[in-house]
mmCIF file of C-alpha atoms in Angstrom:
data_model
loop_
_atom_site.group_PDB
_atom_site.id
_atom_site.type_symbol
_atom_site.label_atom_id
_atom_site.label_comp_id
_atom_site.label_asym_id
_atom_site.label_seq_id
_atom_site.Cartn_x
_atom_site.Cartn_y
_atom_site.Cartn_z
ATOM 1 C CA UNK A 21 44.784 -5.144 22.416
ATOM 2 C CA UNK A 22 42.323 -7.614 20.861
ATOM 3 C CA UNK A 23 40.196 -7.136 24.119
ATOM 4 C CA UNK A 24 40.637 -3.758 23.976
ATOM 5 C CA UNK A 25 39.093 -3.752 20.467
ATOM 6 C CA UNK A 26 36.263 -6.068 21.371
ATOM 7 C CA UNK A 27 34.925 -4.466 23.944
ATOM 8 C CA UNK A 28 34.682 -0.756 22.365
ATOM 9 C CA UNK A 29 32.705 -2.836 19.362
ATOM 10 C CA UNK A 30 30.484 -3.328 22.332
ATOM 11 C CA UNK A 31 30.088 0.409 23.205
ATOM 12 C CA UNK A 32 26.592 2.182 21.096
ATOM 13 C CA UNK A 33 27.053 5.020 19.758
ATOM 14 C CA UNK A 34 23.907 7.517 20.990
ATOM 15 C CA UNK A 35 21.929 6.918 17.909
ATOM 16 C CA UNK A 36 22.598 3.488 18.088
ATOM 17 C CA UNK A 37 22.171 3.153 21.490
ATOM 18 C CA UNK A 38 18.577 5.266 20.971
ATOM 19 C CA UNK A 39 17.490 3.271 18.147
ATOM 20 C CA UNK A 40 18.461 -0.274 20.037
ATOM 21 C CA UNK A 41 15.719 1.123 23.096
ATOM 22 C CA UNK A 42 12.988 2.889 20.296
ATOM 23 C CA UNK A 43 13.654 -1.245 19.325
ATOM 24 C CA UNK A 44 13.033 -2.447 22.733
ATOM 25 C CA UNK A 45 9.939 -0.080 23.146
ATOM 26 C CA UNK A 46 8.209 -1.481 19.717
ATOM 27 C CA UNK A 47 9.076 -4.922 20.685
ATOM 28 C CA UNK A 48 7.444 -4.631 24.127
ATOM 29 C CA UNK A 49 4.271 -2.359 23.078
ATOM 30 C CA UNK A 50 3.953 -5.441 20.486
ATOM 31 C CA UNK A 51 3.712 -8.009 22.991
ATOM 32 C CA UNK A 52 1.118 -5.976 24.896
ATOM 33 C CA UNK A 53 -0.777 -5.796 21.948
ATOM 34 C CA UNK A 54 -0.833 -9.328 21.313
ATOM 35 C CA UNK A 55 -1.498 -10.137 24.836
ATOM 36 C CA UNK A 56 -4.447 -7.562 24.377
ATOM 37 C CA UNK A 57 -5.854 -8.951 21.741
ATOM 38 C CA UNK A 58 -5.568 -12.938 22.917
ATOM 39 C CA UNK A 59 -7.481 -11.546 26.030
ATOM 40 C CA UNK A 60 -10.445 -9.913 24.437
ATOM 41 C CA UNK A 61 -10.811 -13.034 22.070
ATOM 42 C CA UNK A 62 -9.900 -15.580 25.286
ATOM 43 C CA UNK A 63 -12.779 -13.658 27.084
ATOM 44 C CA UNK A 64 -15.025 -13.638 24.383
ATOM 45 C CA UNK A 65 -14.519 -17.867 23.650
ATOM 46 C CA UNK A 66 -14.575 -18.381 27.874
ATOM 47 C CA UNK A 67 -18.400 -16.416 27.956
ATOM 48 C CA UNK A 68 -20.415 -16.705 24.942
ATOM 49 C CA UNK A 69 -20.184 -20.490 23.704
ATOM 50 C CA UNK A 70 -21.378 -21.154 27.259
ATOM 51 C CA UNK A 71 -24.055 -19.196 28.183
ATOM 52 C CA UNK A 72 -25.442 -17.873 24.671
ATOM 53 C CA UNK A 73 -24.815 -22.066 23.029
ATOM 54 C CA UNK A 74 -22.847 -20.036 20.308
ATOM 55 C CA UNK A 75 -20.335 -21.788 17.827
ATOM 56 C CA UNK A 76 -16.895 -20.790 17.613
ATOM 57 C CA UNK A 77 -17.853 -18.949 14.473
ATOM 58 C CA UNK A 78 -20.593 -17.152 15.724
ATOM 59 C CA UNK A 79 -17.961 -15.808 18.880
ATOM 60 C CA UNK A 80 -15.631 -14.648 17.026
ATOM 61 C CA UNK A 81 -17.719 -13.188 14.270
ATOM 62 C CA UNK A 82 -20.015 -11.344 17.100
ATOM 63 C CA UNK A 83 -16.212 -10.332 18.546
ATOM 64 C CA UNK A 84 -15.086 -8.761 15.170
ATOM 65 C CA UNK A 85 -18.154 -7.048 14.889
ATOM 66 C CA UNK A 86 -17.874 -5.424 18.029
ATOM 67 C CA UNK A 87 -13.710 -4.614 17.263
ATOM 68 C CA UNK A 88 -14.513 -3.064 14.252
ATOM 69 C CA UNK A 89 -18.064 -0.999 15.399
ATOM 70 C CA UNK A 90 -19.842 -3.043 12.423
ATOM 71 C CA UNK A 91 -22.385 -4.386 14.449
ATOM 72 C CA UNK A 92 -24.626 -5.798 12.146
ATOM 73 C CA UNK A 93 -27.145 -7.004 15.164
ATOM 74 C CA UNK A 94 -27.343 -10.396 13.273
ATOM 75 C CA UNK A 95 -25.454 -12.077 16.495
ATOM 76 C CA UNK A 96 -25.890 -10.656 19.640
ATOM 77 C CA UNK A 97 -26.526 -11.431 23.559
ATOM 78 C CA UNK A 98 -29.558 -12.295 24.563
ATOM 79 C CA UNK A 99 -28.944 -13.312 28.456
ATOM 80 C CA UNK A 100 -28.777 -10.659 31.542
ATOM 81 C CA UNK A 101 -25.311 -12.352 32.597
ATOM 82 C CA UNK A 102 -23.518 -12.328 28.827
ATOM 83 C CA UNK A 103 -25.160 -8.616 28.068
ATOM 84 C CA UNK A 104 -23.685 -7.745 31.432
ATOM 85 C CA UNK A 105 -20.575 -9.336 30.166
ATOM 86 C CA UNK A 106 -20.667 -7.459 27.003
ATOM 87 C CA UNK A 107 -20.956 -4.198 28.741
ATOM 88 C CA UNK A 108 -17.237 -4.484 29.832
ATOM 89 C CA UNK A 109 -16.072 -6.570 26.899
ATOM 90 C CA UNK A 110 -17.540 -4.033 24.063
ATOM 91 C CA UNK A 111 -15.836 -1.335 26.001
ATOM 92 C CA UNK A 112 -12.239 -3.160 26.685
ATOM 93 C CA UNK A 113 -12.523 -3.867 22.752
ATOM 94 C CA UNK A 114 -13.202 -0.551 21.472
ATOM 95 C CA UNK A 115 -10.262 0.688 23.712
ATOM 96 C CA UNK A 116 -8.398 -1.933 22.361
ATOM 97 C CA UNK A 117 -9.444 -1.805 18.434
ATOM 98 C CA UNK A 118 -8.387 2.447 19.101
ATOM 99 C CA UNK A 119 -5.103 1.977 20.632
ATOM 100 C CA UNK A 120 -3.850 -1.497 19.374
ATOM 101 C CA UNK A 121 -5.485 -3.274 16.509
ATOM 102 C CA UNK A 122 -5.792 -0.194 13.862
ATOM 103 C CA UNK A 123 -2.211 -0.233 14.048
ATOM 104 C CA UNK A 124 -1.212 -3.438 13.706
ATOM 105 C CA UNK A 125 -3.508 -4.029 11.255
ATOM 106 C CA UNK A 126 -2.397 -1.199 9.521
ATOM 107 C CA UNK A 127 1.012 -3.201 8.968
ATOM 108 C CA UNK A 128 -0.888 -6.136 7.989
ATOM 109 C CA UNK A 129 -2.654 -4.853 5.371
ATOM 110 C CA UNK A 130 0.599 -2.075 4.351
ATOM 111 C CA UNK A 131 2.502 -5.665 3.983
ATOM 112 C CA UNK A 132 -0.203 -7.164 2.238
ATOM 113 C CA UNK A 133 -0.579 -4.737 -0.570
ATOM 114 C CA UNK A 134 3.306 -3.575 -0.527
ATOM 115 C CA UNK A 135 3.836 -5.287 -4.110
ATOM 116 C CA UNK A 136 0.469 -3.442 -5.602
ATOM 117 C CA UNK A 137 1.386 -0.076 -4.044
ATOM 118 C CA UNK A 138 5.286 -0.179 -5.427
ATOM 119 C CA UNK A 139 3.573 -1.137 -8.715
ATOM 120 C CA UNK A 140 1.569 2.344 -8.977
ATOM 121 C CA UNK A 141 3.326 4.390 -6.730
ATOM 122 C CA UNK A 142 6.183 5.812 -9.483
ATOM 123 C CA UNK A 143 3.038 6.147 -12.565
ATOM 124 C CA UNK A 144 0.932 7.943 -9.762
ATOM 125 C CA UNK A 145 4.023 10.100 -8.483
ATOM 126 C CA UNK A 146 5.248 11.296 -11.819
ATOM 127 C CA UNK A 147 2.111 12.436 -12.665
ATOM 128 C CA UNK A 148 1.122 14.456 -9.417
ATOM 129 C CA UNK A 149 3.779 16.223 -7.838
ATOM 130 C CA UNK A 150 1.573 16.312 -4.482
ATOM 131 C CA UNK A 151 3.179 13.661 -2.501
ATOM 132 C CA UNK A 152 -0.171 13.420 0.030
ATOM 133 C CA UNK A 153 -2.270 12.976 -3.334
ATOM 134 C CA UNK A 154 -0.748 10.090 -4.579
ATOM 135 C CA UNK A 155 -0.966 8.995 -1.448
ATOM 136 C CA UNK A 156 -4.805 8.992 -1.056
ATOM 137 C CA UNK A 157 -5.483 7.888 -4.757
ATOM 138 C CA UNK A 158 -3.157 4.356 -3.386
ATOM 139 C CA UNK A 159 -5.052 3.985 -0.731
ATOM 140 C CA UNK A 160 -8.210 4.342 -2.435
ATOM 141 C CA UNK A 161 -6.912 1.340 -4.515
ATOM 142 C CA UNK A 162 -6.337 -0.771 -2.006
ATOM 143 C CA UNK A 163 -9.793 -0.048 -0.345
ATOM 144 C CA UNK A 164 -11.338 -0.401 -3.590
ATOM 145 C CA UNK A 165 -9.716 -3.923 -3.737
ATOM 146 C CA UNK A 166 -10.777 -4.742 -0.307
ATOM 147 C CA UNK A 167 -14.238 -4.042 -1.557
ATOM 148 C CA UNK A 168 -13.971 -6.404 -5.051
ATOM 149 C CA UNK A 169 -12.547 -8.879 -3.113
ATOM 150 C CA UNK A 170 -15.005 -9.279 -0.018
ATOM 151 C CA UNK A 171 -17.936 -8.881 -2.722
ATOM 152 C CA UNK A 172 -16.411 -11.854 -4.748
ATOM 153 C CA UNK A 173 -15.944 -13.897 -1.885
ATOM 154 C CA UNK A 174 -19.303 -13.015 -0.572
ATOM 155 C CA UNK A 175 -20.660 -13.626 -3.589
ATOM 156 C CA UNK A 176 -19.467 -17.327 -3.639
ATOM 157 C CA UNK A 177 -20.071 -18.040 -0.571
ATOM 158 C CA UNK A 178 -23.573 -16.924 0.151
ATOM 159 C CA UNK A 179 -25.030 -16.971 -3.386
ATOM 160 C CA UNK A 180 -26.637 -13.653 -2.828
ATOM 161 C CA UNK A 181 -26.937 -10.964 -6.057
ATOM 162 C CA UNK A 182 -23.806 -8.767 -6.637
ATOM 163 C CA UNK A 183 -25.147 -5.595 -6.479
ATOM 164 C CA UNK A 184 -25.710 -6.729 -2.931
ATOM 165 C CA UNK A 185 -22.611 -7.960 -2.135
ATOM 166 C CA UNK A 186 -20.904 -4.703 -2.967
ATOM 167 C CA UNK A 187 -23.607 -2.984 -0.615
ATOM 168 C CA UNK A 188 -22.943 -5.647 2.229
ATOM 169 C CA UNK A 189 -19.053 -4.333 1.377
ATOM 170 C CA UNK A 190 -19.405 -0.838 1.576
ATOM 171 C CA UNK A 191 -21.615 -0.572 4.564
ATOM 172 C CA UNK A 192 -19.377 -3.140 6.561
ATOM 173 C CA UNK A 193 -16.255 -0.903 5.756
ATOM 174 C CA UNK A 194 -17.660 2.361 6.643
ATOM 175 C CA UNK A 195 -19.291 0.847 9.760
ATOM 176 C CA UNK A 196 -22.564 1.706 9.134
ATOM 177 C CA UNK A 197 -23.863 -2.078 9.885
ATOM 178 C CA UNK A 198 -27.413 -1.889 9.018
ATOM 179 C CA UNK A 199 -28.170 -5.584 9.209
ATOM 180 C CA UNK A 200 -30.129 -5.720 6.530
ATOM 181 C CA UNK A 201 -27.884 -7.936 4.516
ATOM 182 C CA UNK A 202 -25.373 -10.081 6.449
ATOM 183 C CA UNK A 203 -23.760 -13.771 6.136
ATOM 184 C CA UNK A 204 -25.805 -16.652 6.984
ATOM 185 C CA UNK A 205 -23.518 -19.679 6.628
ATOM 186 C CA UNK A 206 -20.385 -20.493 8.892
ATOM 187 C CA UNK A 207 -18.480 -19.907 6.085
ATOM 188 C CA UNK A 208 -19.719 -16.596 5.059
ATOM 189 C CA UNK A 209 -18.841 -15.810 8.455
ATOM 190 C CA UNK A 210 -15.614 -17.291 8.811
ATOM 191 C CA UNK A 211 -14.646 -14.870 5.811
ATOM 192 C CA UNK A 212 -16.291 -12.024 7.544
ATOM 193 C CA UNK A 213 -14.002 -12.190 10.604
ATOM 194 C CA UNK A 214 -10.698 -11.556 8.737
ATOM 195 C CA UNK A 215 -12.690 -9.226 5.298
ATOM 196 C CA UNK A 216 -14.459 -6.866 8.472
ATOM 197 C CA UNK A 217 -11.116 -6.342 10.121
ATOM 198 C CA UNK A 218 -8.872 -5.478 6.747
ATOM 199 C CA UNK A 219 -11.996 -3.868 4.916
ATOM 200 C CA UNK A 220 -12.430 -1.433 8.072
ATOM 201 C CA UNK A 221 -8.654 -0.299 8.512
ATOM 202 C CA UNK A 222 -8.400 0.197 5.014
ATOM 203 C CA UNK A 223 -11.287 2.462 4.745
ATOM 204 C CA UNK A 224 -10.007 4.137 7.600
ATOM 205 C CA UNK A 225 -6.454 4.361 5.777
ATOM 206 C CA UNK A 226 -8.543 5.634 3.040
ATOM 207 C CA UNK A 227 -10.445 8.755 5.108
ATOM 208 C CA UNK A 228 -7.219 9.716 6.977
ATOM 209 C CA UNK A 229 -5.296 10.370 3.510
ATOM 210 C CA UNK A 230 -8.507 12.382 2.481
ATOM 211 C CA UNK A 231 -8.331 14.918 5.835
ATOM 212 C CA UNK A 232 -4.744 15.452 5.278
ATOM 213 C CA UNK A 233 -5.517 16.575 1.737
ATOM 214 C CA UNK A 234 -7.501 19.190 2.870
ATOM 215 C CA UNK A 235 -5.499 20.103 5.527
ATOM 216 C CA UNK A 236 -2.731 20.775 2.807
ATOM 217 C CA UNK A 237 -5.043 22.689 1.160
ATOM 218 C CA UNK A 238 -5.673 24.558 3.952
ATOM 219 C CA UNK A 239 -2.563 25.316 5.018
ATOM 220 C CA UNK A 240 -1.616 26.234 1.212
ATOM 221 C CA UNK A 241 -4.491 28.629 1.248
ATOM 222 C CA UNK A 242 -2.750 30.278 4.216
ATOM 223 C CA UNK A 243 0.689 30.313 3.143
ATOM 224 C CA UNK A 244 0.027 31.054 -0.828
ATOM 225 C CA UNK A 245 0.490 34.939 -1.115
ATOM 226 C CA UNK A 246 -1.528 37.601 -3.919
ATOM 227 C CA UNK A 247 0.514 38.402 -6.316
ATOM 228 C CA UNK A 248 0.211 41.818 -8.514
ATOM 229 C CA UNK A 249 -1.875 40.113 -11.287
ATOM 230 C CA UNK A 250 -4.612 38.976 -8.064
ATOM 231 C CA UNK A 251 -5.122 42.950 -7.478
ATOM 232 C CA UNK A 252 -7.812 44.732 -9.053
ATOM 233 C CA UNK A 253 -6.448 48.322 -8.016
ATOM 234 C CA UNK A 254 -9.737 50.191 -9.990
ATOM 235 C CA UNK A 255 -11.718 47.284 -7.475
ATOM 236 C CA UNK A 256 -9.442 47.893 -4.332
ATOM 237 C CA UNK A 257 -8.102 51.185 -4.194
ATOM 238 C CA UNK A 258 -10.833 53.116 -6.289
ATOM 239 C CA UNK A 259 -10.398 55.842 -8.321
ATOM 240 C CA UNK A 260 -6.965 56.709 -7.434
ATOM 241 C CA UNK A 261 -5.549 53.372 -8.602
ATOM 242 C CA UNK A 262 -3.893 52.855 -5.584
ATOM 243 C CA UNK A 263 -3.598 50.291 -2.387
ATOM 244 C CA UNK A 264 -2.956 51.145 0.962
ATOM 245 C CA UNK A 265 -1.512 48.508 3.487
ATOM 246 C CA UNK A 266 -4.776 48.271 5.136
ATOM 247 C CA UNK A 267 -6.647 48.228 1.819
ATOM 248 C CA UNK A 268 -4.193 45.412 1.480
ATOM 249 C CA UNK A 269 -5.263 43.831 4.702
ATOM 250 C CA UNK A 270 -8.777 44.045 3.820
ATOM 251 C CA UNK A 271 -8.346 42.777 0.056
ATOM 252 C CA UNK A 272 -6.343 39.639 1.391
ATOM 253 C CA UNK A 273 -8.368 38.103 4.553
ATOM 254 C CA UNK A 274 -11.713 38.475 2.125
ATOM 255 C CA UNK A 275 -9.979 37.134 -1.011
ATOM 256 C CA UNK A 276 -8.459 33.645 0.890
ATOM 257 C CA UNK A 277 -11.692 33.422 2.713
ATOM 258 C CA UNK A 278 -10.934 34.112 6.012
ATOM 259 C CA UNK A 279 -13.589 36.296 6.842
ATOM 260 C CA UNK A 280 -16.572 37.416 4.791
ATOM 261 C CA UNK A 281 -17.549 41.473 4.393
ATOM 262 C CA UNK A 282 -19.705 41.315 7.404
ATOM 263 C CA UNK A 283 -17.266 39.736 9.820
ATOM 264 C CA UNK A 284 -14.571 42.124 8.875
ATOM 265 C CA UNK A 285 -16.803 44.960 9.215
ATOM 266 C CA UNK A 286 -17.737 43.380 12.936
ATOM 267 C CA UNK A 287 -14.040 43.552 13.398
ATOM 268 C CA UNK A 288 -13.499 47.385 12.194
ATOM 269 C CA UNK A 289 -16.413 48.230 14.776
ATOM 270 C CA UNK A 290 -14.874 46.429 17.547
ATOM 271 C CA UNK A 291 -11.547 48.504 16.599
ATOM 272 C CA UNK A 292 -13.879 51.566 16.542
ATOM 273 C CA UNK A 293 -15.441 51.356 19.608
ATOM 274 C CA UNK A 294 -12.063 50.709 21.560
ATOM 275 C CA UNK A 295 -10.472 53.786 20.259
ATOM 276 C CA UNK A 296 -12.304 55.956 22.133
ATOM 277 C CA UNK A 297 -10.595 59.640 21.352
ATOM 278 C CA UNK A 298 -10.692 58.350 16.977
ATOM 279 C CA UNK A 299 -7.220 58.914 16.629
ATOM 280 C CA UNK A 300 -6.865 55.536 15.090
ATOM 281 C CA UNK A 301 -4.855 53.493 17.766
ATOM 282 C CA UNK A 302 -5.961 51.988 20.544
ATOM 283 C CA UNK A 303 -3.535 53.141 23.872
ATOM 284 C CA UNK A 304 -3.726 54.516 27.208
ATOM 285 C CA UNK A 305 -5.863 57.895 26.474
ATOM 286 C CA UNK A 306 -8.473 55.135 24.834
ATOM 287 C CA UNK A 307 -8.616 53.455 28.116
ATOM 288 C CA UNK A 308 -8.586 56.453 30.106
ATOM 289 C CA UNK A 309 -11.237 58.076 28.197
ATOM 290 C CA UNK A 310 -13.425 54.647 28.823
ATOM 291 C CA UNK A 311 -12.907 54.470 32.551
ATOM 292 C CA UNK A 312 -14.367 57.749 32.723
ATOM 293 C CA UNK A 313 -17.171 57.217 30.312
ATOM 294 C CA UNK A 314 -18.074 54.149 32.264
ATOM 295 C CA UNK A 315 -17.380 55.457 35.376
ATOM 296 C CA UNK A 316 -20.517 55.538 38.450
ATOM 297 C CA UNK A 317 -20.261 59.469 38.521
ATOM 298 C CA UNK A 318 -20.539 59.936 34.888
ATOM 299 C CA UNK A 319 -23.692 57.378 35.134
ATOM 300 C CA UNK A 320 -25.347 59.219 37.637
ATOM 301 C CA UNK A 321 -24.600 62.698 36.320
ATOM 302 C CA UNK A 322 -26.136 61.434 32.875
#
């Protein structure tokens, strides 16, 4: 009996038995990543130091750049064999910064910050019923962090103005990389490698909450419906006071901005033109009446 009981203890359930492989799967797309990851940065240290006499530093700095689309221009190849390298590595890194590293550094930096989102999340909730709103305004915190952070740290370690520290910050996170202000010491650098790779997911964090925003607004736009108090009958139905359905038709796609006056009168001529006998539908005497009109006898006879 004991065995009996033992081994149905053994026995998953489907939902266990589906989360225990949705487990499996995580755990194995992880090591991929990993794997990824220690190969663009193996191939990167194997190459540059080499040929180009960088530093450690300055190969994983010019890697990070690259990972994150920065590209500041401040370190790059300037042999025929590591450019011809950096063909296939820039390209193997972008694939691998799109399908691996945005995630995982997504958790990173969700970890990171878990304490200062829990911290703001009920204040910001209570006072903005729109779940994907409070959303965005957290992230902006956290990217506006990122930014304070890197600029202090930049700041200390390169002695350069603030005003152009928080540039350096901004245009690194929204991977502009104009060059024009960058890190000159190994230390600067050093920072850079880890700041570029948080500040960049974060803004991205930041500019994915903002499109679903307005795709709620979009979709709200679609869904909301007029209501009697939206209708101006004297405007809509003229001097009857009165609105037919496709007054109502007419009065709705204008009013949410679906079409302006001119498309929808494009669209009532297109109608026009297909109903060929004007008896207001469009049906088989319509399309009779066109094969005729359009027929080679009828051409030839006009």
């Amino acid at each position: 009996l004991q065995i009996v009981e033992a081994s149905s203890q053994l026995v998953l359930s489907p939902r266990a038995h589906a989360a225990s492989e949705h487990h499996y799967a995580r755990l194995q797309w992880r090591i991929g990543a990993i794997a990824s990851v220690l190969l663009y940065f193996g191939a990167a240290i194997a190459v540059y130091p080499q040929i180009e006499d960088w530093t450690m530093i300055e190969t994983l700095y010019f890697s990070v750049e690259v990972l994150t689309t920065v590209g500041y221009g401040d370190v790059a190849p300037t042999h025929s064999t590591t450019r011809l390298f950096a063909i296939f590595h820039i390209l193997f890194g972008l694939m691998v910064m799109l399908s691996v590293v945005g995630e995982m550094l997504g958790d990173i930096v969700e970890q990171f910050f878990d304490d200062v989102v829990d911290a703001i999340h009920d204040n910001i909730a209570e006072g903005d019923s729109d779940s994907k709103l409070a959303n965005f305004l957290q992230r902006c915190l956290i990217l506006g962090i990122m930014i304070a952070f890197g600029a202090a740290f930049f700041h200390y370690l390169e002695g350069v103005p603030w005003i152009d520290c928080v540039y350096f910050c901004v245009v690194t996170v929204t991977t502009i990389g104009l060059g024009d202000v960058t890190p000159q010491t190994d230390g600067g650098r050093l920072f850079a490698i880890f700041w570029m790779l948080g500040g960049v997911t974060a803004m991205g964090w930041t500019v994915s909450a903002f499109s679903e925003i307005l795709l709620e607004r979009m979709r709200h736009t679609f869904h909301d419906q007029l209501t009697l108090g939206d209708v101006d009958l004297a405007k809509v139905g003229g001097e009857d006071m009165s609105v037919d359905r496709m007054e109502f038709y007419h009065h709705y796609i204008i009013e949410k901005g679906f079409m302006d006056q001119v498309q929808y009168q494009l669209m009532v001529d297109n109608f026009n033109a297909l109903d060929v006998n004007g008896d207001g539908e469009i049906n088989v005497e319509d399309i009779e009446l066109h094969k005729v009109s359009t027929s080679p006898e009828r051409k030839r006879s006009t």
